[in-house]
């Protein structure tokens, strides 16, 4: 049986199983991939952070006391992050949504950028709704992490995360993105979210402040510490247009640019540099 909904991703793919079983396996496989990379990047970046304490954004504020609770919650919320993607792909396969455009390397980049912008739009307005008094009870759990860490990326109510990630299930009825684009965007969002919550700044540059719409880790970190600013995810576009950008975001990034120490990956080298400064 040919899976017509996947044309452009793997043309002519044959699978000796029902649609339902295939997508159920895809859901759990994608969830397993998300969990494995969550821990791999989590421990890896924690190791790097430990060697670069000067890059911590909220200095003097503890951020690890909720780690166990954040990880437990994340294991549930990561499933709800994978579910909308599976629903969207299944809807395409069953013909409930318009047939996806054919995938080609010539159109991959512009389609991916369009998908990012549309997701960022969805995320911004859904995020603002979650900060209203009616929906904030769903979002409050995520904001228990005032100084976020990489472990708090998915530390949120399952329904909260389902609303934020519901883009993948909804967009297929409006824009027929190829499955490869939808999967790529969800993977990018996974890693982007983890770096955005890591609490340490590694990306400060002129490309992450005005007039560029791109963001550094400081952007979302300020959302956790200030609550009423920086609702976007990939871009600062909607925050700037609608006046919800943190007043000191651009200056904070510029300060990091000017004061950011060299990246240290060896503890021995770092200790030698500290000793040299002390002498």
Tab-separated table of C-alpha atoms in Angstrom:
chain	number	residue	atom	x	y	z
A	1	UNK	CA	0.000	0.000	0.000
A	2	UNK	CA	1.459	3.345	-1.025
A	3	UNK	CA	1.327	6.165	1.508
A	4	UNK	CA	0.262	9.020	-0.761
A	5	UNK	CA	0.323	11.487	2.140
A	6	UNK	CA	4.089	11.123	2.354
A	7	UNK	CA	4.845	11.889	-1.293
A	8	UNK	CA	7.741	14.301	-1.503
A	9	UNK	CA	9.156	12.958	1.746
A	10	UNK	CA	9.782	9.368	0.671
A	11	UNK	CA	8.266	8.871	-2.773
A	12	UNK	CA	6.632	5.535	-3.397
A	13	UNK	CA	7.139	4.289	0.145
A	14	UNK	CA	5.452	0.923	0.677
A	15	UNK	CA	4.382	-0.232	4.137
A	16	UNK	CA	2.803	-3.610	4.878
A	17	UNK	CA	0.600	-2.294	7.704
A	18	UNK	CA	-2.493	-0.207	8.306
A	19	UNK	CA	-2.383	3.590	8.355
A	20	UNK	CA	-3.371	3.602	12.008
A	21	UNK	CA	-0.609	1.218	13.093
A	22	UNK	CA	1.987	3.093	11.049
A	23	UNK	CA	1.142	6.440	12.619
A	24	UNK	CA	0.917	4.930	16.077
A	25	UNK	CA	4.450	3.605	15.627
A	26	UNK	CA	5.520	6.974	14.261
A	27	UNK	CA	4.069	8.726	17.314
A	28	UNK	CA	5.913	6.544	19.812
A	29	UNK	CA	9.088	6.536	17.727
A	30	UNK	CA	9.091	10.326	17.500
A	31	UNK	CA	8.351	10.543	21.226
A	32	UNK	CA	11.278	8.210	21.979
A	33	UNK	CA	13.554	10.354	19.796
A	34	UNK	CA	12.405	13.475	21.640
A	35	UNK	CA	13.072	11.910	25.048
A	36	UNK	CA	16.513	10.587	24.095
A	37	UNK	CA	17.644	13.922	22.634
A	38	UNK	CA	16.156	15.778	25.623
A	39	UNK	CA	18.455	13.898	27.984
A	40	UNK	CA	21.457	13.841	25.632
A	41	UNK	CA	21.397	17.588	24.974
A	42	UNK	CA	20.322	18.256	28.549
A	43	UNK	CA	23.323	16.574	30.132
A	44	UNK	CA	25.664	17.815	27.411
A	45	UNK	CA	24.664	21.447	27.775
A	46	UNK	CA	24.635	21.171	31.571
A	47	UNK	CA	28.262	20.049	31.306
A	48	UNK	CA	29.097	23.051	29.107
A	49	UNK	CA	27.206	25.433	31.415
A	50	UNK	CA	29.221	24.215	34.386
A	51	UNK	CA	32.405	25.336	32.653
A	52	UNK	CA	30.996	28.725	31.678
A	53	UNK	CA	29.334	30.183	34.801
A	54	UNK	CA	29.997	33.739	33.594
A	55	UNK	CA	27.429	33.190	30.829
A	56	UNK	CA	24.548	32.584	33.241
A	57	UNK	CA	21.788	35.086	32.472
A	58	UNK	CA	20.125	35.351	35.887
A	59	UNK	CA	23.211	35.410	38.068
A	60	UNK	CA	22.659	34.781	41.745
A	61	UNK	CA	19.321	33.037	41.236
A	62	UNK	CA	19.205	29.279	41.821
A	63	UNK	CA	17.625	27.284	39.037
A	64	UNK	CA	18.185	23.568	39.713
A	65	UNK	CA	16.076	22.854	42.784
A	66	UNK	CA	13.075	21.817	40.684
A	67	UNK	CA	15.032	19.598	38.299
A	68	UNK	CA	13.457	16.262	39.290
A	69	UNK	CA	9.929	17.656	39.122
A	70	UNK	CA	10.683	19.331	35.775
A	71	UNK	CA	11.983	16.106	34.270
A	72	UNK	CA	8.985	14.090	35.480
A	73	UNK	CA	6.567	16.620	34.014
A	74	UNK	CA	8.553	16.863	30.795
A	75	UNK	CA	8.211	13.146	30.117
A	76	UNK	CA	4.431	13.613	29.942
A	77	UNK	CA	4.466	16.933	28.101
A	78	UNK	CA	6.867	15.716	25.427
A	79	UNK	CA	4.202	13.219	24.375
A	80	UNK	CA	1.649	16.002	23.929
A	81	UNK	CA	4.252	17.872	21.847
A	82	UNK	CA	4.553	14.932	19.452
A	83	UNK	CA	0.830	14.199	19.179
A	84	UNK	CA	-0.241	17.229	17.031
A	85	UNK	CA	2.426	16.449	14.425
A	86	UNK	CA	1.187	12.879	14.155
A	87	UNK	CA	-2.420	14.088	13.867
A	88	UNK	CA	-1.482	16.523	11.100
A	89	UNK	CA	0.393	13.893	9.086
A	90	UNK	CA	-2.436	11.391	9.564
A	91	UNK	CA	-4.996	13.965	8.399
A	92	UNK	CA	-2.961	14.481	5.220
A	93	UNK	CA	-2.686	10.746	4.672
A	94	UNK	CA	-6.406	10.141	5.099
A	95	UNK	CA	-7.284	12.960	2.712
A	96	UNK	CA	-9.026	15.024	5.387
A	97	UNK	CA	-6.598	17.866	4.668
A	98	UNK	CA	-5.427	19.130	1.263
A	99	UNK	CA	-2.796	16.922	-0.375
A	100	UNK	CA	0.662	18.153	0.642
A	101	UNK	CA	2.880	19.892	-1.843
A	102	UNK	CA	5.639	17.798	-3.343
A	103	UNK	CA	8.933	18.158	-1.527
A	104	UNK	CA	12.015	19.357	-3.410
A	105	UNK	CA	15.353	20.733	-2.320
A	106	UNK	CA	14.647	23.876	-4.355
A	107	UNK	CA	11.615	24.754	-2.281
A	108	UNK	CA	12.744	23.322	1.077
A	109	UNK	CA	14.319	26.510	2.458
A	110	UNK	CA	11.527	28.987	1.589
A	111	UNK	CA	8.870	26.527	2.791
A	112	UNK	CA	10.751	25.933	6.033
A	113	UNK	CA	11.085	29.683	6.661
A	114	UNK	CA	7.371	30.153	5.925
A	115	UNK	CA	6.528	27.322	8.303
A	116	UNK	CA	8.704	28.903	11.003
A	117	UNK	CA	7.006	32.286	10.594
A	118	UNK	CA	3.520	30.780	10.714
A	119	UNK	CA	4.433	28.705	13.757
A	120	UNK	CA	5.896	31.766	15.453
A	121	UNK	CA	2.634	33.614	14.760
A	122	UNK	CA	0.592	30.756	16.208
A	123	UNK	CA	2.909	30.545	19.226
A	124	UNK	CA	2.834	34.284	19.928
A	125	UNK	CA	-0.945	34.648	19.996
A	126	UNK	CA	-1.569	31.322	21.739
A	127	UNK	CA	1.095	32.239	24.292
A	128	UNK	CA	-0.613	35.546	24.978
A	129	UNK	CA	-3.932	33.760	25.435
A	130	UNK	CA	-2.263	31.474	27.965
A	131	UNK	CA	-1.292	34.579	29.924
A	132	UNK	CA	-4.905	35.711	30.277
A	133	UNK	CA	-6.698	35.082	33.557
A	134	UNK	CA	-8.863	32.425	31.904
A	135	UNK	CA	-6.042	30.222	30.634
A	136	UNK	CA	-3.108	31.137	32.874
A	137	UNK	CA	-3.894	28.278	35.317
A	138	UNK	CA	-2.781	25.957	32.505
A	139	UNK	CA	0.426	27.925	31.972
A	140	UNK	CA	1.315	28.637	35.600
A	141	UNK	CA	3.236	25.381	36.023
A	142	UNK	CA	5.740	26.404	33.364
A	143	UNK	CA	6.367	29.715	35.116
A	144	UNK	CA	7.336	28.044	38.379
A	145	UNK	CA	10.756	27.985	36.707
A	146	UNK	CA	11.558	31.703	37.094
A	147	UNK	CA	15.164	31.041	36.162
A	148	UNK	CA	14.662	28.395	33.441
A	149	UNK	CA	17.020	25.517	32.781
A	150	UNK	CA	17.219	23.118	29.907
A	151	UNK	CA	15.194	20.644	32.016
A	152	UNK	CA	12.273	23.082	32.277
A	153	UNK	CA	11.747	23.245	28.501
A	154	UNK	CA	8.782	20.869	28.629
A	155	UNK	CA	7.869	21.404	32.274
A	156	UNK	CA	4.328	22.519	31.566
A	157	UNK	CA	0.778	21.266	31.767
A	158	UNK	CA	0.024	18.653	29.108
A	159	UNK	CA	-2.924	20.671	27.767
A	160	UNK	CA	-0.822	23.858	27.785
A	161	UNK	CA	1.778	22.180	25.612
A	162	UNK	CA	-0.887	20.648	23.383
A	163	UNK	CA	-2.263	24.136	22.654
A	164	UNK	CA	1.164	25.589	21.868
A	165	UNK	CA	2.167	22.670	19.658
A	166	UNK	CA	-1.283	22.259	18.084
A	167	UNK	CA	0.037	24.198	15.100
A	168	UNK	CA	1.128	20.989	13.354
A	169	UNK	CA	-2.380	19.552	13.531
A	170	UNK	CA	-4.088	22.756	12.378
A	171	UNK	CA	-1.773	24.154	9.698
A	172	UNK	CA	-2.230	21.181	7.322
A	173	UNK	CA	-5.829	22.321	6.728
A	174	UNK	CA	-4.625	25.770	5.646
A	175	UNK	CA	-1.171	25.345	4.092
A	176	UNK	CA	-0.330	21.899	2.603
A	177	UNK	CA	3.258	21.688	3.817
A	178	UNK	CA	5.124	18.506	2.844
A	179	UNK	CA	5.595	16.095	5.788
A	180	UNK	CA	9.363	16.673	5.680
A	181	UNK	CA	8.834	20.373	6.425
A	182	UNK	CA	6.460	19.669	9.307
A	183	UNK	CA	8.808	17.094	10.824
A	184	UNK	CA	11.819	19.359	10.328
A	185	UNK	CA	10.045	22.283	11.989
A	186	UNK	CA	9.062	20.161	15.015
A	187	UNK	CA	12.650	18.903	15.394
A	188	UNK	CA	14.003	22.431	15.089
A	189	UNK	CA	11.470	23.634	17.651
A	190	UNK	CA	12.573	20.871	20.028
A	191	UNK	CA	16.222	21.943	20.006
A	192	UNK	CA	15.410	25.647	19.807
A	193	UNK	CA	13.237	25.323	22.905
A	194	UNK	CA	15.971	23.587	24.865
A	195	UNK	CA	18.577	26.219	24.040
A	196	UNK	CA	16.001	28.928	24.730
A	197	UNK	CA	15.476	27.600	28.249
A	198	UNK	CA	19.070	26.729	29.118
A	199	UNK	CA	19.641	29.877	31.204
A	200	UNK	CA	23.068	30.606	29.702
A	201	UNK	CA	23.772	32.961	26.810
A	202	UNK	CA	25.753	31.542	23.866
A	203	UNK	CA	24.156	33.370	20.937
A	204	UNK	CA	24.356	37.086	21.726
A	205	UNK	CA	25.305	38.997	18.569
A	206	UNK	CA	24.091	41.822	16.377
A	207	UNK	CA	21.941	39.264	14.520
A	208	UNK	CA	19.831	38.667	17.655
A	209	UNK	CA	18.840	42.279	18.372
A	210	UNK	CA	17.203	45.156	16.526
A	211	UNK	CA	16.786	45.475	13.590
A	212	UNK	CA	17.205	41.711	13.193
A	213	UNK	CA	14.117	39.652	14.092
A	214	UNK	CA	16.232	36.732	15.336
A	215	UNK	CA	16.544	35.919	19.022
A	216	UNK	CA	19.115	34.888	21.598
A	217	UNK	CA	18.547	32.821	24.757
A	218	UNK	CA	18.114	36.045	26.741
A	219	UNK	CA	14.798	36.690	24.968
A	220	UNK	CA	12.857	33.808	26.488
A	221	UNK	CA	14.798	33.962	29.739
A	222	UNK	CA	13.432	37.492	30.189
A	223	UNK	CA	9.939	36.147	29.607
A	224	UNK	CA	10.373	33.816	32.573
A	225	UNK	CA	11.792	36.504	34.825
A	226	UNK	CA	9.469	39.317	33.688
A	227	UNK	CA	6.314	37.384	32.695
A	228	UNK	CA	4.733	40.194	30.614
A	229	UNK	CA	7.251	40.469	27.792
A	230	UNK	CA	8.743	38.451	24.936
A	231	UNK	CA	5.968	36.073	23.893
A	232	UNK	CA	7.520	35.059	20.579
A	233	UNK	CA	9.451	31.903	19.898
A	234	UNK	CA	11.661	32.229	16.819
A	235	UNK	CA	11.365	35.923	16.026
A	236	UNK	CA	10.832	39.223	17.818
A	237	UNK	CA	8.584	40.486	14.998
A	238	UNK	CA	5.192	40.254	16.739
A	239	UNK	CA	6.561	41.471	20.064
A	240	UNK	CA	8.011	44.568	18.420
A	241	UNK	CA	4.900	45.288	16.345
A	242	UNK	CA	2.523	44.834	19.283
A	243	UNK	CA	4.701	46.447	21.950
A	244	UNK	CA	5.425	43.395	24.116
A	245	UNK	CA	9.206	43.335	23.656
A	246	UNK	CA	11.153	43.702	26.911
A	247	UNK	CA	12.332	47.347	27.112
A	248	UNK	CA	15.917	46.315	27.842
A	249	UNK	CA	16.189	43.236	25.623
A	250	UNK	CA	18.319	44.808	22.882
A	251	UNK	CA	20.637	46.513	25.380
A	252	UNK	CA	20.968	43.302	27.377
A	253	UNK	CA	22.035	41.418	24.262
A	254	UNK	CA	24.499	44.161	23.364
A	255	UNK	CA	25.979	43.971	26.858
A	256	UNK	CA	26.439	40.228	26.491
A	257	UNK	CA	28.138	40.826	23.147
A	258	UNK	CA	30.643	43.198	24.716
A	259	UNK	CA	31.260	41.298	27.950
A	260	UNK	CA	30.807	37.674	26.956
A	261	UNK	CA	33.942	35.662	27.853
A	262	UNK	CA	35.445	33.053	25.510
A	263	UNK	CA	33.629	29.726	25.444
A	264	UNK	CA	35.348	27.211	27.748
A	265	UNK	CA	35.051	23.469	27.153
A	266	UNK	CA	37.870	22.249	29.371
A	267	UNK	CA	37.670	22.555	33.136
A	268	UNK	CA	41.443	22.421	33.386
A	269	UNK	CA	41.847	25.346	30.996
A	270	UNK	CA	39.170	27.284	32.833
A	271	UNK	CA	40.822	26.779	36.230
A	272	UNK	CA	44.172	27.851	34.771
A	273	UNK	CA	42.608	31.056	33.432
A	274	UNK	CA	41.005	31.792	36.811
A	275	UNK	CA	44.333	31.217	38.553
A	276	UNK	CA	46.132	33.435	36.075
A	277	UNK	CA	43.681	36.270	36.736
A	278	UNK	CA	44.092	35.789	40.481
A	279	UNK	CA	47.902	36.055	40.168
